[in-house]
PDB file of C-alpha atoms in Angstrom:
ATOM      1  CA  MET A   1      36.435   6.371  -4.093  1.00  0.00           C
ATOM      2  CA  LYS A   2      34.273   3.661  -2.422  1.00  0.00           C
ATOM      3  CA  ILE A   3      30.992   4.935  -1.081  1.00  0.00           C
ATOM      4  CA  SER A   4      30.281   3.972   2.500  1.00  0.00           C
ATOM      5  CA  MET A   5      26.817   2.447   2.607  1.00  0.00           C
ATOM      6  CA  GLU A   6      25.219   0.798   5.631  1.00  0.00           C
ATOM      7  CA  LEU A   7      22.561  -1.829   4.890  1.00  0.00           C
ATOM      8  CA  ILE A   8      20.595  -3.459   7.651  1.00  0.00           C
ATOM      9  CA  VAL A   9      17.455  -5.658   7.750  1.00  0.00           C
ATOM     10  CA  VAL A  10      14.978  -5.288  10.618  1.00  0.00           C
ATOM     11  CA  THR A  11      11.555  -6.673  11.546  1.00  0.00           C
ATOM     12  CA  GLY A  12       8.912  -4.207  12.537  1.00  0.00           C
ATOM     13  CA  ASP A  13       6.885  -1.339  11.221  1.00  0.00           C
ATOM     14  CA  LEU A  14       8.227   0.866   8.360  1.00  0.00           C
ATOM     15  CA  LEU A  15       6.626   3.997   9.984  1.00  0.00           C
ATOM     16  CA  ASP A  16       8.437   3.508  13.240  1.00  0.00           C
ATOM     17  CA  GLN A  17      11.988   3.650  11.759  1.00  0.00           C
ATOM     18  CA  LYS A  18      14.339   6.481  12.714  1.00  0.00           C
ATOM     19  CA  VAL A  19      15.256   7.610   9.232  1.00  0.00           C
ATOM     20  CA  GLU A  20      15.000  10.791   7.188  1.00  0.00           C
ATOM     21  CA  ALA A  21      12.849   9.335   4.406  1.00  0.00           C
ATOM     22  CA  ILE A  22      10.706   6.212   3.805  1.00  0.00           C
ATOM     23  CA  ILE A  23       9.906   4.524   0.488  1.00  0.00           C
ATOM     24  CA  ASN A  24       6.252   3.741  -0.319  1.00  0.00           C
ATOM     25  CA  PRO A  25       5.492   0.888  -2.782  1.00  0.00           C
ATOM     26  CA  TRP A  26       2.901   2.448  -5.068  1.00  0.00           C
ATOM     27  CA  ASN A  27       1.374   1.775  -8.486  1.00  0.00           C
ATOM     28  CA  ARG A  28       1.743   3.516 -11.781  1.00  0.00           C
ATOM     29  CA  ASN A  29      -0.610   6.223 -10.625  1.00  0.00           C
ATOM     30  CA  LEU A  30      -3.226   5.369 -13.206  1.00  0.00           C
ATOM     31  CA  ILE A  31      -6.197   5.548 -10.883  1.00  0.00           C
ATOM     32  CA  PRO A  32      -7.003   8.540  -8.715  1.00  0.00           C
ATOM     33  CA  TRP A  33      -5.813   7.949  -5.129  1.00  0.00           C
ATOM     34  CA  TRP A  34      -9.299   8.754  -3.743  1.00  0.00           C
ATOM     35  CA  LEU A  35     -10.740   5.844  -5.702  1.00  0.00           C
ATOM     36  CA  LEU A  36      -8.301   3.364  -4.115  1.00  0.00           C
ATOM     37  CA  ILE A  37      -8.508   1.640  -0.827  1.00  0.00           C
ATOM     38  CA  PRO A  38      -4.814   1.005  -0.285  1.00  0.00           C
ATOM     39  CA  LYS A  39      -3.540  -1.794   1.936  1.00  0.00           C
ATOM     40  CA  GLY A  40      -0.313  -2.548   3.644  1.00  0.00           C
ATOM     41  CA  VAL A  41       2.280   0.252   3.673  1.00  0.00           C
ATOM     42  CA  SER A  42       0.289   2.672   1.524  1.00  0.00           C
ATOM     43  CA  GLY A  43      -2.819   2.182   3.682  1.00  0.00           C
ATOM     44  CA  ALA A  44      -0.795   2.836   6.866  1.00  0.00           C
ATOM     45  CA  ILE A  45       0.819   5.898   5.387  1.00  0.00           C
ATOM     46  CA  LYS A  46      -2.552   7.280   4.303  1.00  0.00           C
ATOM     47  CA  ARG A  47      -4.021   6.806   7.774  1.00  0.00           C
ATOM     48  CA  ARG A  48      -1.072   8.336   9.684  1.00  0.00           C
ATOM     49  CA  ALA A  49       0.257  10.905   7.164  1.00  0.00           C
ATOM     50  CA  GLY A  50      -3.069  12.222   5.881  1.00  0.00           C
ATOM     51  CA  PHE A  51      -4.067  12.867   2.255  1.00  0.00           C
ATOM     52  CA  GLY A  52      -1.398  15.454   1.621  1.00  0.00           C
ATOM     53  CA  PRO A  53       1.361  13.251   0.242  1.00  0.00           C
ATOM     54  CA  PHE A  54      -1.108  11.420  -2.054  1.00  0.00           C
ATOM     55  CA  ILE A  55      -2.510  14.694  -3.406  1.00  0.00           C
ATOM     56  CA  GLU A  56       1.109  15.756  -4.262  1.00  0.00           C
ATOM     57  CA  LEU A  57       1.726  12.261  -5.743  1.00  0.00           C
ATOM     58  CA  ARG A  58      -1.300  12.582  -8.090  1.00  0.00           C
ATOM     59  CA  ARG A  59       0.112  15.786  -9.605  1.00  0.00           C
ATOM     60  CA  ALA A  60       3.032  13.784 -10.952  1.00  0.00           C
ATOM     61  CA  GLY A  61       0.686  11.971 -13.336  1.00  0.00           C
ATOM     62  CA  THR A  62       1.173   8.498 -14.742  1.00  0.00           C
ATOM     63  CA  LEU A  63       4.492   6.958 -13.720  1.00  0.00           C
ATOM     64  CA  ALA A  64       6.749   4.639 -15.660  1.00  0.00           C
ATOM     65  CA  LEU A  65       7.292   1.179 -14.166  1.00  0.00           C
ATOM     66  CA  GLY A  66       9.880   1.565 -11.418  1.00  0.00           C
ATOM     67  CA  ALA A  67       9.799   5.411 -11.459  1.00  0.00           C
ATOM     68  CA  SER A  68       9.758   7.437  -8.256  1.00  0.00           C
ATOM     69  CA  VAL A  69       8.164  10.614  -6.933  1.00  0.00           C
ATOM     70  CA  VAL A  70       9.280  12.529  -3.755  1.00  0.00           C
ATOM     71  CA  THR A  71       6.571  14.253  -1.694  1.00  0.00           C
ATOM     72  CA  SER A  72       6.249  15.623   1.812  1.00  0.00           C
ATOM     73  CA  ALA A  73       5.613  13.270   4.688  1.00  0.00           C
ATOM     74  CA  GLY A  74       2.381  14.872   5.858  1.00  0.00           C
ATOM     75  CA  ARG A  75       1.853  14.252   9.586  1.00  0.00           C
ATOM     76  CA  LEU A  76       4.700  11.655   9.645  1.00  0.00           C
ATOM     77  CA  PRO A  77       8.020  12.594  11.289  1.00  0.00           C
ATOM     78  CA  PHE A  78      10.125  12.205   8.097  1.00  0.00           C
ATOM     79  CA  LYS A  79      11.613  14.689   5.693  1.00  0.00           C
ATOM     80  CA  ALA A  80       9.933  12.999   2.738  1.00  0.00           C
ATOM     81  CA  ILE A  81       8.215  10.001   1.322  1.00  0.00           C
ATOM     82  CA  ILE A  82       9.548   8.475  -1.911  1.00  0.00           C
ATOM     83  CA  HIS A  83       6.787   6.724  -3.789  1.00  0.00           C
ATOM     84  CA  VAL A  84       7.771   4.091  -6.341  1.00  0.00           C
ATOM     85  CA  ALA A  85       5.804   2.445  -9.108  1.00  0.00           C
ATOM     86  CA  GLY A  86       6.555  -1.086  -7.896  1.00  0.00           C
ATOM     87  CA  ILE A  87       3.700  -2.851  -9.666  1.00  0.00           C
ATOM     88  CA  GLY A  88       2.478  -2.737 -13.229  1.00  0.00           C
ATOM     89  CA  HIS A  89      -0.919  -2.549 -15.023  1.00  0.00           C
ATOM     90  CA  ASN A  90      -1.769  -6.094 -13.799  1.00  0.00           C
ATOM     91  CA  TRP A  91      -1.086  -5.141 -10.201  1.00  0.00           C
ATOM     92  CA  CYS A  92       1.868  -7.596 -10.089  1.00  0.00           C
ATOM     93  CA  SER A  93       5.515  -7.024  -9.405  1.00  0.00           C
ATOM     94  CA  SER A  94       8.542  -8.370 -11.301  1.00  0.00           C
ATOM     95  CA  GLU A  95      12.359  -8.375 -10.930  1.00  0.00           C
ATOM     96  CA  LYS A  96      12.388  -5.408 -13.263  1.00  0.00           C
ATOM     97  CA  SER A  97       9.847  -3.376 -11.320  1.00  0.00           C
ATOM     98  CA  ILE A  98      11.524  -4.152  -7.992  1.00  0.00           C
ATOM     99  CA  ARG A  99      15.072  -3.369  -9.145  1.00  0.00           C
ATOM    100  CA  SER A 100      14.022  -0.204 -11.009  1.00  0.00           C
ATOM    101  CA  SER A 101      11.986   1.015  -7.987  1.00  0.00           C
ATOM    102  CA  VAL A 102      14.906   0.540  -5.523  1.00  0.00           C
ATOM    103  CA  LYS A 103      17.354   2.222  -7.924  1.00  0.00           C
ATOM    104  CA  SER A 104      15.051   5.232  -8.602  1.00  0.00           C
ATOM    105  CA  ALA A 105      14.272   5.700  -4.924  1.00  0.00           C
ATOM    106  CA  LEU A 106      17.990   5.547  -3.872  1.00  0.00           C
ATOM    107  CA  ASP A 107      18.905   7.951  -6.621  1.00  0.00           C
ATOM    108  CA  ASP A 108      16.300  10.425  -5.294  1.00  0.00           C
ATOM    109  CA  ALA A 109      17.490   9.877  -1.748  1.00  0.00           C
ATOM    110  CA  ARG A 110      21.107  10.628  -2.855  1.00  0.00           C
ATOM    111  CA  SER A 111      20.236  13.682  -4.890  1.00  0.00           C
ATOM    112  CA  ARG A 112      18.220  15.121  -2.031  1.00  0.00           C
ATOM    113  CA  GLY A 113      20.800  14.427   0.522  1.00  0.00           C
ATOM    114  CA  PHE A 114      18.909  12.115   2.806  1.00  0.00           C
ATOM    115  CA  ALA A 115      21.256  10.401   5.175  1.00  0.00           C
ATOM    116  CA  SER A 116      19.008   7.467   5.845  1.00  0.00           C
ATOM    117  CA  VAL A 117      16.076   5.704   4.223  1.00  0.00           C
ATOM    118  CA  ALA A 118      13.810   2.771   5.095  1.00  0.00           C
ATOM    119  CA  LEU A 119      11.913   0.628   2.646  1.00  0.00           C
ATOM    120  CA  PRO A 120       9.628  -2.371   2.919  1.00  0.00           C
ATOM    121  CA  LEU A 121       9.718  -5.482   0.721  1.00  0.00           C
ATOM    122  CA  ILE A 122       8.600  -3.778  -2.456  1.00  0.00           C
ATOM    123  CA  GLY A 123       6.515  -6.112  -4.557  1.00  0.00           C
ATOM    124  CA  ALA A 124       5.954  -8.685  -1.846  1.00  0.00           C
ATOM    125  CA  GLY A 125       2.501  -7.715  -0.619  1.00  0.00           C
ATOM    126  CA  THR A 126       0.044  -6.696  -3.311  1.00  0.00           C
ATOM    127  CA  GLY A 127       2.647  -7.403  -5.962  1.00  0.00           C
ATOM    128  CA  GLY A 128       2.581 -11.125  -5.141  1.00  0.00           C
ATOM    129  CA  GLY A 129       6.335 -11.788  -4.883  1.00  0.00           C
ATOM    130  CA  SER A 130       7.794 -14.018  -2.124  1.00  0.00           C
ATOM    131  CA  GLU A 131       9.388 -12.118   0.769  1.00  0.00           C
ATOM    132  CA  GLU A 132      12.710 -14.108   0.436  1.00  0.00           C
ATOM    133  CA  SER A 133      13.155 -13.486  -3.258  1.00  0.00           C
ATOM    134  CA  VAL A 134      12.116  -9.818  -3.040  1.00  0.00           C
ATOM    135  CA  GLN A 135      14.507  -9.166  -0.171  1.00  0.00           C
ATOM    136  CA  LYS A 136      17.403 -10.691  -2.122  1.00  0.00           C
ATOM    137  CA  LEU A 137      16.645  -8.468  -5.109  1.00  0.00           C
ATOM    138  CA  ILE A 138      16.458  -5.372  -2.922  1.00  0.00           C
ATOM    139  CA  GLU A 139      19.666  -6.159  -1.157  1.00  0.00           C
ATOM    140  CA  ASP A 140      21.519  -6.781  -4.429  1.00  0.00           C
ATOM    141  CA  GLU A 141      20.164  -3.560  -5.946  1.00  0.00           C
ATOM    142  CA  CYS A 142      21.180  -1.613  -2.779  1.00  0.00           C
ATOM    143  CA  ARG A 143      24.705  -2.922  -2.966  1.00  0.00           C
ATOM    144  CA  HIS A 144      25.117  -1.712  -6.480  1.00  0.00           C
ATOM    145  CA  SER A 145      23.741   1.646  -5.731  1.00  0.00           C
ATOM    146  CA  ASN A 146      25.702   4.914  -5.499  1.00  0.00           C
ATOM    147  CA  TYR A 147      23.744   5.892  -2.420  1.00  0.00           C
ATOM    148  CA  GLY A 148      26.126   6.415   0.560  1.00  0.00           C
ATOM    149  CA  GLY A 149      23.756   6.604   3.493  1.00  0.00           C
ATOM    150  CA  LYS A 150      22.021   4.181   5.778  1.00  0.00           C
ATOM    151  CA  ILE A 151      19.449   1.763   4.233  1.00  0.00           C
ATOM    152  CA  VAL A 152      16.930  -0.006   6.427  1.00  0.00           C
ATOM    153  CA  ILE A 153      15.032  -2.961   4.886  1.00  0.00           C
ATOM    154  CA  VAL A 154      11.936  -3.544   6.968  1.00  0.00           C
ATOM    155  CA  ARG A 155      10.171  -6.938   7.061  1.00  0.00           C
ATOM    156  CA  TYR A 156       6.762  -6.152   8.405  1.00  0.00           C
ATOM    157  CA  LYS A 157       5.709  -7.738  11.643  1.00  0.00           C
ATOM    158  CA  PRO A 158       2.038  -6.946  12.708  1.00  0.00           C
ATOM    159  CA  LEU A 159       1.386  -6.166  16.353  1.00  0.00           C
ATOM    160  CA  PRO A 160      -0.408  -8.935  18.226  1.00  0.00           C
ATOM    161  CA  TRP A 161      -4.115  -8.363  18.673  1.00  0.00           C
ATOM    162  CA  ALA A 162      -5.927  -9.516  21.832  1.00  0.00           C
ATOM    163  CA  SER A 163      -8.681 -12.109  21.289  1.00  0.00           C
ATOM    164  CA  GLY A 164     -12.098 -10.598  20.885  1.00  0.00           C
ATOM    165  CA  ASP A 165     -15.617 -11.631  22.099  1.00  0.00           C
ATOM    166  CA  CYS A 166     -17.060 -11.871  18.614  1.00  0.00           C
ATOM    167  CA  TYR A 167     -16.485 -15.488  17.480  1.00  0.00           C
ATOM    168  CA  CYS A 168     -17.254 -16.315  13.827  1.00  0.00           C
ATOM    169  CA  SER A 169     -18.422 -19.621  12.449  1.00  0.00           C
ATOM    170  CA  LEU A 170     -15.623 -19.435   9.910  1.00  0.00           C
ATOM    171  CA  TRP A 171     -13.205 -20.586  12.541  1.00  0.00           C
ATOM    172  CA  GLU A 172     -15.104 -23.856  12.469  1.00  0.00           C
ATOM    173  CA  SER A 173     -15.331 -24.157   8.651  1.00  0.00           C
ATOM    174  CA  ALA A 174     -12.088 -22.691   7.541  1.00  0.00           C
ATOM    175  CA  PRO A 175      -9.583 -22.183  10.460  1.00  0.00           C
ATOM    176  CA  ASP A 176      -6.513 -22.839   8.355  1.00  0.00           C
ATOM    177  CA  THR A 177      -7.399 -20.260   5.821  1.00  0.00           C
ATOM    178  CA  LEU A 178      -8.174 -17.652   8.446  1.00  0.00           C
ATOM    179  CA  GLU A 179      -5.005 -18.364  10.399  1.00  0.00           C
ATOM    180  CA  LYS A 180      -2.821 -18.090   7.242  1.00  0.00           C
ATOM    181  CA  LYS A 181      -4.448 -14.641   6.575  1.00  0.00           C
ATOM    182  CA  GLY A 182      -3.211 -13.451   9.942  1.00  0.00           C
ATOM    183  CA  ILE A 183      -6.702 -13.206  11.370  1.00  0.00           C
ATOM    184  CA  PRO A 184      -6.650 -13.682  15.137  1.00  0.00           C
ATOM    185  CA  LYS A 185      -8.973 -16.139  16.746  1.00  0.00           C
ATOM    186  CA  GLY A 186     -12.108 -14.398  17.967  1.00  0.00           C
ATOM    187  CA  TYR A 187     -12.529 -12.374  14.830  1.00  0.00           C
ATOM    188  CA  CYS A 188     -13.565 -13.157  11.307  1.00  0.00           C
ATOM    189  CA  GLY A 189     -11.327 -10.735   9.366  1.00  0.00           C
ATOM    190  CA  LEU A 190      -9.210  -7.751   9.179  1.00  0.00           C
ATOM    191  CA  CYS A 191     -10.493  -4.498   7.677  1.00  0.00           C
ATOM    192  CA  ASP A 192      -8.936  -3.816   4.257  1.00  0.00           C
ATOM    193  CA  VAL A 193      -8.720  -0.053   5.038  1.00  0.00           C
ATOM    194  CA  CYS A 194      -7.616   0.216   8.634  1.00  0.00           C
ATOM    195  CA  GLY A 195      -6.361  -3.325   9.405  1.00  0.00           C
ATOM    196  CA  ALA A 196      -8.437  -3.559  12.602  1.00  0.00           C
ATOM    197  CA  PRO A 197      -9.705  -7.058  13.495  1.00  0.00           C
ATOM    198  CA  GLY A 198     -13.355  -7.572  13.882  1.00  0.00           C
ATOM    199  CA  HIS A 199     -16.497  -9.275  12.750  1.00  0.00           C
ATOM    200  CA  LEU A 200     -16.433  -7.732   9.325  1.00  0.00           C
ATOM    201  CA  ARG A 201     -19.185  -6.854   6.960  1.00  0.00           C
ATOM    202  CA  HIS A 202     -18.402  -8.263   3.490  1.00  0.00           C
ATOM    203  CA  PHE A 203     -19.671  -7.328   0.118  1.00  0.00           C
ATOM    204  CA  PRO A 204     -22.562  -9.662  -0.934  1.00  0.00           C
ATOM    205  CA  GLY A 205     -21.137 -12.570  -2.922  1.00  0.00           C
ATOM    206  CA  SER A 206     -17.571 -12.278  -1.640  1.00  0.00           C
ATOM    207  CA  ALA A 207     -15.947 -15.062   0.431  1.00  0.00           C
ATOM    208  CA  PRO A 208     -15.588 -13.714   3.983  1.00  0.00           C
ATOM    209  CA  PHE A 209     -11.879 -14.344   4.095  1.00  0.00           C
ATOM    210  CA  THR A 210     -11.060 -12.586   0.777  1.00  0.00           C
ATOM    211  CA  GLY A 211     -11.796  -9.087   1.773  1.00  0.00           C
ATOM    212  CA  GLY A 212     -13.792  -7.164   4.403  1.00  0.00           C
ATOM    213  CA  TRP A 213     -14.347  -3.858   5.995  1.00  0.00           C
ATOM    214  CA  CYS A 214     -15.102  -2.719   9.551  1.00  0.00           C
ATOM    215  CA  LYS A 215     -18.423  -0.995  10.096  1.00  0.00           C
ATOM    216  CA  LYS A 216     -16.855   2.516   9.715  1.00  0.00           C
ATOM    217  CA  HIS A 217     -15.253   1.735   6.301  1.00  0.00           C
ATOM    218  CA  TYR A 218     -17.857  -0.777   4.942  1.00  0.00           C
ATOM    219  CA  TYR A 219     -20.405   2.004   4.078  1.00  0.00           C
ATOM    220  CA  ARG A 220     -17.777   4.206   2.540  1.00  0.00           C
ATOM    221  CA  ALA A 221     -16.669   1.418   0.258  1.00  0.00           C
ATOM    222  CA  MET A 222     -20.158   0.275  -0.522  1.00  0.00           C
ATOM    223  CA  PHE A 223     -21.469   3.714  -1.555  1.00  0.00           C
ATOM    224  CA  LEU A 224     -18.361   5.687  -2.692  1.00  0.00           C
ATOM    225  CA  HIS A 225     -15.989   3.140  -4.241  1.00  0.00           C
ATOM    226  CA  PRO A 226     -16.788   2.153  -7.867  1.00  0.00           C
ATOM    227  CA  MET A 227     -16.029  -1.471  -7.033  1.00  0.00           C
ATOM    228  CA  GLY A 228     -18.475  -1.534  -4.157  1.00  0.00           C
ATOM    229  CA  THR A 229     -21.726  -3.372  -4.712  1.00  0.00           C
ATOM    230  CA  ILE A 230     -23.881  -0.249  -4.386  1.00  0.00           C
ATOM    231  CA  GLY A 231     -21.080   1.985  -5.399  1.00  0.00           C
ATOM    232  CA  THR A 232     -21.083   0.526  -8.870  1.00  0.00           C
ATOM    233  CA  LEU A 233     -24.771   1.296  -9.353  1.00  0.00           C
ATOM    234  CA  VAL A 234     -24.261   4.810  -7.999  1.00  0.00           C
ATOM    235  CA  TRP A 235     -21.400   5.485 -10.338  1.00  0.00           C
ATOM    236  CA  VAL A 236     -23.032   4.065 -13.410  1.00  0.00           C
ATOM    237  CA  ALA A 237     -26.230   6.030 -12.667  1.00  0.00           C
ATOM    238  CA  GLY A 238     -24.112   9.188 -12.226  1.00  0.00           C
ATOM    239  CA  ILE A 239     -22.263   8.680 -15.504  1.00  0.00           C
ATOM    240  CA  LEU A 240     -25.517   8.043 -17.361  1.00  0.00           C
ATOM    241  CA  ALA A 241     -27.089  11.158 -15.801  1.00  0.00           C
ATOM    242  CA  ILE A 242     -24.077  13.212 -17.000  1.00  0.00           C
ATOM    243  CA  ILE A 243     -24.297  11.835 -20.532  1.00  0.00           C
ATOM    244  CA  ILE A 244     -28.065  12.548 -20.687  1.00  0.00           C
ATOM    245  CA  PHE A 245     -27.546  16.120 -19.358  1.00  0.00           C
ATOM    246  CA  VAL A 246     -24.716  16.740 -21.936  1.00  0.00           C
ATOM    247  CA  LYS A 247     -26.902  15.437 -24.843  1.00  0.00           C
ATOM    248  CA  ARG A 248     -29.802  17.624 -23.838  1.00  0.00           C
ATOM    249  CA  LEU A 249     -27.464  20.643 -23.417  1.00  0.00           C
ATOM    250  CA  LEU A 250     -25.982  20.112 -26.894  1.00  0.00           C
ATOM    251  CA  GLY A 251     -29.181  19.003 -28.534  1.00  0.00           C
TER     252      GLY A 251
END
């Protein structure tokens, strides 16, 4: 019997889709979620759903490439979030990781009885794949799936930002680079955590258009994240203190 599957492609925001479950492109769950500063879909989910889904995800342990985990949707209006390991150890996607992720997610959606799912272009953002090639792989895998519900492939389109008052000299020195990054004129960057445009504070030594944080998230990244300039020193000092304490305790 032929399974009736509806496949559509839309442009917009994954979290605004009227579906029962969404698919979140994740990693292999090697690094604790609270050490990561997720971007894109995962970052948006973390902001709007809360920490709950990611705490559940952490309990699943390390994931095989392309594997999936189903969690609650937190504060989001969905029945569930299906997280997939769409990128490998090198933080890049491949045809195998994309196809396996789509298959695993749709198998979960089918077994759980979700009538509709929405997914972004898995492997296109952080994974480095081109949107066109990734979309073709996803569409092909969907058509070969046994899932019989509605599948919505979402091509992300950011909301337009109004021009700000804070003009940065980078628009004079590197306007093409900033424009290609989607940074609106009047700002010097987008916060890696919340995506808000602004005159960002960047880690010392980093090019202003490669990564930045708004004032709220800059200090969190600097002091708490192990990749932060000060955070690195804090974490190294903390580890050394623990080692010294353990040695004295045992000695």
